[in-house]
XYZ file of C-alpha atoms in Angstrom:
589
model
C 133.157 106.911 108.394
C 129.872 107.032 110.315
C 126.618 107.485 108.467
C 125.465 111.018 107.738
C 122.323 112.402 109.360
C 119.917 113.385 106.602
C 118.505 116.879 106.297
C 115.047 115.415 106.840
C 116.143 113.849 110.132
C 117.809 117.093 111.248
C 114.649 119.072 110.485
C 112.550 116.418 112.208
C 114.670 116.669 115.367
C 114.203 120.455 115.502
C 110.497 120.051 114.861
C 110.079 117.338 117.494
C 111.735 119.520 120.148
C 109.450 122.453 119.397
C 106.395 120.190 119.269
C 107.245 118.619 122.632
C 107.640 122.058 124.197
C 104.289 123.250 122.810
C 102.436 120.017 123.620
C 104.342 117.842 126.168
C 102.061 114.838 125.647
C 103.130 114.809 121.975
C 106.792 114.112 122.733
C 106.902 110.905 120.671
C 104.448 111.952 117.967
C 105.353 111.814 114.286
C 105.155 115.309 112.745
C 104.624 113.639 109.329
C 107.422 115.497 107.582
C 107.372 115.173 103.797
C 109.035 116.812 100.792
C 106.726 119.458 99.338
C 106.352 121.553 96.221
C 105.355 124.505 98.418
C 108.572 124.520 100.456
C 111.461 122.142 101.083
C 109.390 120.138 103.573
C 105.856 120.189 104.906
C 104.766 118.861 108.311
C 101.154 117.627 108.383
C 101.026 115.887 111.757
C 99.832 118.841 113.792
C 96.249 118.509 112.553
C 95.881 115.032 114.064
C 97.639 116.062 117.279
C 95.404 119.099 117.690
C 92.307 116.975 117.207
C 93.510 114.532 119.857
C 94.368 117.371 122.273
C 91.104 119.190 121.403
C 93.130 122.249 120.416
C 92.893 124.649 117.495
C 95.353 123.238 114.913
C 96.439 126.597 113.525
C 97.024 127.971 117.035
C 99.017 124.858 117.951
C 101.041 125.199 114.751
C 101.794 128.835 115.596
C 103.003 127.822 119.087
C 105.254 125.175 117.569
C 106.730 127.673 115.113
C 107.536 130.076 117.940
C 109.672 127.339 119.532
C 111.667 126.446 116.427
C 115.204 127.800 116.335
C 115.995 129.050 112.853
C 119.476 129.561 111.516
C 121.900 126.705 110.946
C 119.429 124.063 109.736
C 116.042 125.686 109.271
C 115.961 129.015 107.471
C 112.245 129.695 107.670
C 108.953 128.172 108.867
C 105.461 129.366 108.106
C 102.014 128.157 109.065
C 99.857 127.297 106.078
C 96.180 126.471 105.757
C 94.520 124.869 108.775
C 97.814 124.046 110.486
C 100.435 122.761 108.034
C 104.036 123.848 108.518
C 106.028 124.819 105.426
C 109.741 124.545 106.179
C 112.675 125.943 104.225
C 116.141 124.520 104.908
C 119.179 126.794 105.090
C 121.477 126.764 102.054
C 124.476 126.194 104.330
C 122.851 123.114 105.837
C 122.283 121.618 102.380
C 125.881 122.128 101.290
C 127.386 120.934 104.581
C 125.238 117.808 104.556
C 126.268 116.976 100.997
C 129.927 117.710 101.848
C 129.740 115.092 104.603
C 128.380 112.547 102.125
C 131.062 113.508 99.599
C 133.785 112.975 102.226
C 132.662 109.418 103.027
C 135.745 107.411 102.026
C 133.883 104.088 102.311
C 132.058 104.792 99.048
C 128.665 104.532 100.793
C 127.859 108.259 100.407
C 126.889 108.369 104.071
C 124.251 105.647 103.737
C 123.774 103.895 107.107
C 123.359 100.160 107.508
C 119.920 98.768 108.326
C 119.103 98.857 112.032
C 118.442 95.141 112.396
C 120.124 93.114 109.648
C 119.421 89.407 109.429
C 119.992 86.546 107.016
C 117.966 86.491 103.812
C 117.976 83.466 101.532
C 116.920 84.733 98.130
C 115.675 82.252 95.539
C 115.997 83.715 92.031
C 117.205 83.018 88.471
C 115.886 79.460 88.234
C 116.562 78.027 84.741
C 115.930 74.391 83.814
C 118.572 71.819 82.947
C 118.537 70.753 79.290
C 116.268 73.669 78.326
C 117.112 77.024 76.793
C 116.488 80.149 78.834
C 113.760 82.379 77.417
C 112.306 85.813 78.081
C 110.285 84.366 80.967
C 113.529 83.861 82.895
C 114.522 87.505 82.571
C 112.554 89.057 85.412
C 113.503 86.563 88.123
C 117.187 87.018 87.263
C 117.179 90.822 86.997
C 114.919 91.563 89.978
C 116.654 88.945 92.110
C 120.117 90.276 91.321
C 119.055 93.832 92.194
C 117.599 92.660 95.515
C 120.817 90.797 96.363
C 122.815 93.983 95.731
C 120.421 96.225 97.660
C 120.147 93.932 100.670
C 123.887 93.338 100.878
C 124.500 97.104 100.692
C 122.267 97.603 103.755
C 124.279 95.061 105.735
C 122.025 92.042 105.326
C 123.686 88.628 105.180
C 122.426 87.324 101.839
C 122.526 83.674 100.795
C 121.854 83.234 97.070
C 120.005 80.200 95.837
C 119.351 79.265 92.207
C 116.715 76.522 92.439
C 117.286 75.066 88.983
C 115.011 72.431 87.495
C 117.317 69.406 87.411
C 115.103 66.520 88.507
C 112.023 64.738 87.269
C 110.673 62.226 84.773
C 112.118 63.844 81.617
C 115.613 63.002 82.829
C 114.897 59.283 82.672
C 114.247 59.678 78.961
C 117.363 61.800 78.391
C 119.651 59.575 80.460
C 118.503 56.386 78.777
C 119.011 57.903 75.335
C 122.507 59.155 76.141
C 123.400 55.792 77.682
C 122.466 54.126 74.418
C 124.150 56.845 72.311
C 127.228 57.695 74.429
C 128.992 59.910 71.874
C 126.147 62.423 71.444
C 127.755 64.813 73.952
C 131.334 63.671 73.486
C 133.330 66.898 73.810
C 135.327 68.823 76.372
C 133.718 71.776 78.145
C 136.604 74.017 77.081
C 135.880 73.321 73.431
C 132.280 74.430 73.319
C 130.440 77.674 73.925
C 127.392 77.964 76.134
C 125.071 78.375 73.146
C 126.557 75.324 71.436
C 126.217 73.295 74.619
C 122.527 74.075 74.928
C 121.986 73.574 71.214
C 123.433 70.081 71.631
C 121.175 69.372 74.588
C 118.152 70.752 72.777
C 118.862 68.522 69.800
C 119.405 65.558 72.117
C 116.144 66.219 73.951
C 114.110 66.403 70.735
C 115.675 63.199 69.382
C 115.050 61.385 72.667
C 111.455 62.642 72.764
C 110.768 61.348 69.244
C 112.130 57.923 70.199
C 110.185 57.955 73.475
C 106.925 58.668 71.626
C 107.496 56.082 68.893
C 109.245 53.174 70.620
C 107.382 51.463 73.471
C 110.425 49.421 74.472
C 112.542 52.573 74.784
C 109.715 54.219 76.760
C 109.748 51.313 79.221
C 113.533 51.497 79.587
C 113.336 55.278 80.084
C 110.760 54.931 82.854
C 112.921 52.391 84.624
C 115.726 54.957 84.461
C 113.593 57.445 86.423
C 113.381 54.884 89.218
C 117.158 54.314 89.020
C 117.772 58.061 89.186
C 115.593 58.540 92.256
C 117.219 55.508 93.881
C 120.697 56.962 93.379
C 122.103 54.428 90.897
C 125.756 55.531 90.367
C 125.836 55.067 86.580
C 122.523 56.867 86.113
C 123.645 59.708 88.371
C 126.881 60.062 86.409
C 124.992 60.560 83.135
C 122.560 62.949 84.855
C 125.534 64.937 86.172
C 126.791 65.290 82.600
C 123.499 66.927 81.635
C 123.737 69.293 84.581
C 127.343 70.234 83.825
C 126.522 70.762 80.145
C 123.614 73.011 81.053
C 125.717 75.037 83.462
C 128.101 75.979 80.652
C 125.098 77.529 78.953
C 123.628 79.107 82.105
C 126.889 80.833 82.903
C 127.183 82.166 79.331
C 123.686 83.717 79.502
C 124.230 85.177 82.962
C 127.526 86.596 81.740
C 125.647 88.335 78.920
C 123.296 89.716 81.580
C 126.362 91.044 83.423
C 125.328 89.002 86.467
C 127.474 86.995 88.831
C 126.127 83.480 89.357
C 128.387 81.281 91.464
C 128.388 77.517 91.184
C 127.997 76.857 94.954
C 124.797 78.945 94.914
C 123.169 76.615 92.375
C 121.191 74.176 94.500
C 118.545 72.619 92.300
C 115.613 70.344 93.004
C 118.027 67.421 93.257
C 119.762 69.080 96.205
C 116.815 68.258 98.440
C 116.212 64.710 97.202
C 117.548 63.104 100.389
C 115.150 65.176 102.509
C 111.889 64.381 100.707
C 110.920 61.203 102.578
C 111.609 62.814 105.949
C 109.640 65.929 105.002
C 106.630 63.766 104.169
C 107.032 61.731 107.356
C 107.173 64.853 109.540
C 104.093 66.336 107.869
C 102.098 63.124 108.179
C 103.114 62.368 111.785
C 102.224 65.915 112.874
C 98.822 65.686 111.187
C 99.563 68.651 108.925
C 99.238 66.365 105.899
C 96.818 63.463 105.471
C 96.401 60.595 103.023
C 93.681 61.140 100.432
C 93.149 58.551 97.699
C 96.685 57.349 98.327
C 98.307 60.778 98.008
C 99.730 62.818 100.888
C 97.843 66.118 100.899
C 97.443 69.331 102.882
C 93.962 70.895 102.787
C 92.951 74.523 103.311
C 89.486 75.775 104.257
C 89.797 78.931 102.168
C 91.218 77.385 98.986
C 88.600 75.733 96.796
C 88.257 74.815 93.146
C 85.651 76.060 90.644
C 83.038 73.612 91.970
C 83.647 74.540 95.595
C 85.691 71.463 96.462
C 88.891 71.850 98.537
C 92.081 72.128 96.460
C 94.896 70.362 98.287
C 98.624 70.812 98.176
C 99.868 67.397 97.018
C 103.156 66.641 98.751
C 103.470 63.017 97.635
C 101.608 61.417 94.740
C 99.612 58.210 95.073
C 102.328 56.336 93.148
C 104.944 57.395 95.694
C 106.485 60.125 93.552
C 107.176 63.566 94.960
C 105.782 66.810 93.603
C 107.183 70.332 93.636
C 105.638 70.917 97.052
C 107.813 68.276 98.705
C 110.938 69.874 97.223
C 109.896 73.410 98.184
C 109.030 72.367 101.740
C 112.346 70.540 102.087
C 114.126 73.660 100.843
C 112.373 75.685 103.556
C 113.555 73.232 106.213
C 117.123 73.487 104.913
C 117.075 77.275 104.691
C 115.573 77.796 108.128
C 117.404 75.165 110.161
C 120.739 74.848 108.321
C 121.221 78.300 106.803
C 119.584 80.038 109.808
C 117.515 82.343 107.599
C 115.371 85.075 109.093
C 113.785 85.827 105.702
C 113.065 83.567 102.744
C 112.584 85.635 99.601
C 111.295 83.940 96.450
C 111.521 85.947 93.210
C 108.953 83.930 91.297
C 106.269 84.529 88.653
C 102.984 85.862 90.077
C 101.162 82.935 88.460
C 102.697 80.679 91.125
C 101.207 82.718 93.964
C 98.671 80.059 95.017
C 101.332 77.351 95.144
C 103.587 79.412 97.391
C 100.709 80.545 99.550
C 99.903 76.888 100.262
C 103.574 75.932 100.738
C 104.186 78.773 103.206
C 101.019 77.969 105.172
C 101.982 74.284 105.321
C 105.432 75.222 106.639
C 103.817 77.444 109.284
C 101.508 74.642 110.422
C 104.522 72.342 110.660
C 106.372 74.890 112.799
C 109.163 75.459 110.260
C 108.078 79.059 109.761
C 107.213 81.212 112.770
C 107.269 84.826 113.938
C 111.077 84.828 113.681
C 111.174 83.709 110.031
C 109.325 85.463 107.214
C 108.644 83.776 103.890
C 107.825 86.179 101.060
C 107.129 85.752 97.370
C 108.373 88.746 95.403
C 105.917 88.071 92.602
C 106.448 89.534 89.152
C 104.272 90.027 86.108
C 104.702 89.024 82.483
C 106.934 90.478 79.773
C 104.668 91.550 76.904
C 105.332 92.373 73.272
C 104.485 95.756 71.734
C 101.025 94.371 71.002
C 100.335 93.910 74.709
C 100.325 90.106 74.420
C 102.889 87.692 75.934
C 106.201 88.285 74.165
C 106.658 85.747 71.332
C 108.597 85.461 68.094
C 106.792 86.048 64.779
C 106.450 82.282 64.561
C 104.657 82.272 67.903
C 107.506 80.725 69.866
C 108.977 81.928 73.146
C 111.800 84.428 72.651
C 115.222 83.063 73.605
C 116.863 85.214 76.257
C 120.288 85.210 74.617
C 118.796 86.360 71.279
C 116.957 89.165 73.027
C 120.133 90.327 74.781
C 122.169 90.131 71.558
C 119.652 92.340 69.770
C 119.612 94.851 72.628
C 123.407 95.100 72.550
C 123.375 95.467 68.752
C 120.839 98.325 68.928
C 122.692 100.024 71.774
C 126.060 99.733 70.022
C 124.586 101.575 67.033
C 123.431 104.372 69.372
C 126.877 104.577 71.008
C 128.622 104.560 67.616
C 126.646 107.628 66.464
C 128.360 109.764 69.111
C 131.659 107.873 69.276
C 133.723 110.272 67.182
C 132.496 113.303 69.100
C 133.576 111.910 72.488
C 136.667 110.085 71.213
C 135.736 106.439 71.740
C 137.960 103.663 70.397
C 136.409 100.650 68.667
C 136.980 98.553 71.814
C 135.234 101.203 73.901
C 132.307 101.319 71.458
C 131.880 97.542 71.766
C 132.223 97.546 75.563
C 129.915 100.514 76.091
C 127.421 99.090 73.604
C 127.196 96.009 75.781
C 126.768 98.021 78.985
C 124.145 100.276 77.414
C 122.228 97.396 75.801
C 122.134 95.161 78.859
C 121.462 98.162 81.083
C 118.531 99.141 78.868
C 116.945 95.703 79.264
C 117.509 95.616 83.018
C 116.261 99.148 83.611
C 113.071 98.632 81.603
C 112.327 95.678 83.842
C 113.376 97.279 87.128
C 111.702 100.630 86.505
C 108.350 98.832 86.390
C 106.728 97.679 89.626
C 107.487 93.950 89.797
C 103.838 92.902 90.040
C 102.930 94.702 86.830
C 103.306 93.372 83.301
C 105.408 95.531 80.977
C 105.914 95.887 77.247
C 109.285 94.956 75.829
C 110.084 97.743 73.361
C 113.768 97.891 72.402
C 113.315 101.122 70.442
C 112.160 102.882 73.579
C 114.663 101.102 75.844
C 117.725 102.407 73.985
C 116.313 105.907 73.529
C 118.268 108.874 74.861
C 115.007 110.516 75.865
C 112.573 109.548 78.560
C 112.804 107.209 81.528
C 115.544 104.902 80.238
C 118.896 103.707 81.544
C 120.552 105.332 78.507
C 119.321 108.733 79.715
C 120.866 108.059 83.131
C 124.113 106.724 81.658
C 124.479 109.795 79.447
C 123.863 112.028 82.466
C 126.740 110.291 84.242
C 129.018 110.481 81.188
C 128.188 114.165 80.736
C 129.384 114.890 84.280
C 132.626 112.987 83.646
C 133.152 115.121 80.554
C 132.721 118.322 82.606
C 135.172 117.069 85.246
C 137.737 116.286 82.534
C 137.341 119.793 81.101
C 137.667 121.492 84.504
C 141.434 121.933 84.171
C 142.945 122.991 87.481
C 139.544 123.666 89.059
C 138.616 121.022 91.613
C 135.314 120.064 93.242
C 135.036 121.632 96.693
C 132.088 122.495 98.920
C 131.522 126.161 99.761
C 128.780 126.319 102.405
C 129.030 130.117 102.545
C 127.540 130.447 99.053
C 123.857 131.014 98.423
C 122.272 128.317 96.242
C 120.200 128.875 93.129
C 116.784 127.114 93.045
C 118.099 124.380 90.726
C 121.071 123.792 93.026
C 118.780 123.508 96.043
C 116.473 121.058 94.273
C 119.407 118.888 93.212
C 120.981 119.033 96.672
C 117.798 118.109 98.524
C 117.264 115.149 96.215
C 120.854 113.956 96.679
C 120.226 114.000 100.419
C 117.361 111.520 99.943
C 119.606 108.793 98.515
C 120.282 107.153 101.879
C 116.675 106.859 102.969
C 115.691 105.726 99.463
C 118.199 102.841 99.567
C 116.967 101.639 102.967
C 113.299 101.995 102.030
C 113.730 100.206 98.692
C 115.604 97.304 100.297
C 113.124 96.945 103.164
C 110.052 97.157 100.913
C 111.675 95.007 98.180
C 110.694 97.554 95.526
C 113.657 98.198 93.216
C 111.449 100.216 90.850
C 111.530 103.003 93.444
C 115.309 103.175 93.164
C 114.939 103.503 89.388
C 112.408 106.276 89.931
C 114.756 108.097 92.322
C 117.624 107.919 89.825
C 115.497 109.131 86.911
C 114.363 112.105 88.984
C 117.982 112.776 89.930
C 119.029 112.823 86.255
C 116.089 115.094 85.436
C 117.054 117.545 88.194
C 120.606 117.444 86.872
C 119.329 118.440 83.429
C 117.459 121.411 84.944
C 120.619 122.352 86.869
C 122.673 122.337 83.633
C 120.133 124.572 81.932
C 120.092 127.138 84.740
C 123.517 126.982 86.383
C 126.757 127.204 84.365
C 129.439 125.066 85.964
C 132.812 125.907 84.411
C 131.635 129.440 83.537
C 130.154 130.219 86.948
C 130.549 133.707 88.436
C 133.516 132.970 90.722
C 136.179 130.297 91.363
C 134.334 129.371 94.562
C 131.088 128.879 92.675
C 132.869 126.817 90.003
C 134.305 124.570 92.734
C 130.956 124.277 94.504
C 129.106 123.362 91.310
C 131.794 120.853 90.369
C 131.298 119.365 93.837
C 127.535 119.172 93.259
C 127.829 117.438 89.887
C 130.563 115.085 91.102
C 128.397 113.981 94.038
C 125.525 113.544 91.577
C 127.755 111.325 89.418
C 128.793 109.237 92.419
C 125.160 108.846 93.441
C 124.118 107.861 89.917
C 126.985 105.372 89.757
C 126.171 103.786 93.120
C 122.428 103.741 92.524
C 122.803 102.164 89.080
C 125.270 99.614 90.474
C 122.659 98.595 93.038
C 120.391 97.787 90.087
C 123.175 95.870 88.349
C 123.725 98.511 85.640
C 127.101 99.946 84.564
C 127.872 103.627 84.076
C 130.520 104.158 81.348
C 132.636 107.283 81.789
C 132.392 108.220 78.102
C 129.319 108.008 75.900
């Protein structure tokens, strides 16, 4: 089914025609149509047009109104103030528009695809091999997953990349220790859980570190192993691969708890670009983008200086010949632009790395790897804070493990679900399943409902609350609609455009109509918190509708059918919108 023209676009078309007739030179002008609390829409653009045409704005507004055809789409227009237009949409137009969205058998609710889709490589959810995931990994994973879903829904070709930390000097120490103690990780993957796998690695790392710090001979052997690793020694690589595979068992278990799909082919860590590093440095040096400074290969920037006013370079290759993060990131850009044919590179990375990425992107531009046809963007995010407003730590002052945090959220949410289980007839299996969906959804929504660049407080009590701006509130709104539909008996949802709409019905309908433009705007602006805001407002309007408009006890069979249609479309919109944020909507709660 083709996309559905929004009410806003229909009103805008009528307005543009009248505006062009009243002021021919304004044929392509934007009437600045916005939702308003004084009418359904308000057009503010006439003031600027009148100023440009040296006309009286109120007189111009009156001429425009005289040319607007009222009836099927626009019910009424009035001039307000110095020249604003307050526009009321016809009830029939609202219902017919929503009926078209309801009839969309593709499941897209009439949402069009983006006008000019491209290929976005999105770099997100970047854990480190041989290290446990902590609360600091949460935002990259959750925000990145939502952006993948949103962009794919708009028709973008999305290539996922999980740039895991799987290379560097610490692996020489780990590899040498495991080589000398070969039975430390002697088990089959099928016999161990993800948590056990990482617990084993964590124990191994700590033991190896103690030996490294206390035994100079082992330290020397470990450092030689780093050289062997970088040189591609087969035996060393085989042991390294065991670490990576062991860590992946754990990564997949945590991502599964997050209800996120992470596919093995999408995991391309630092090691994946190892063969490109020397060439990247050569290209930068030969082009003059990078220069040697005290033996290191550096890129300098006029506007980036340290505390004492000295230039702060991007170090691509160290003086000892080793490669830094910059070399890997620049090689990844080359791969993503020239091999994956990306038009956008999107990095979901902590805001504290902003300077690094600013320098990396500028270096890639100077080298010609980024140009007007390829955008590189850091979707920077803030810090997860505890209730005290400080970085989220355990009582012992340690970083909170992500899996522990998720387990606690699910435990709290399951208790909330269990309180109402008997009333709605949930089985024990359903309580457990819904508890997981509610708990994980609560964590995701708290993150996604906050603008990415802002810090936010992690408060589980608030997250699993039925009141306020929480995913639980939205999930219960969805479940409540499913309950009404189950109780409807032989009555079926059906649109009745001939019926007049109550104020709460109009408000709900007009907001439902905004879903399509919200999806496209959120994806284009990379601001998933605005989708969360839209959905919370939708659930709030639904609550007002319930309070004012009986559904199953409406005045006539036609009104029952029409209100069932309204709530069913609301449920579908909630379900689709939540799915775009990676959150489930159980049918019973």
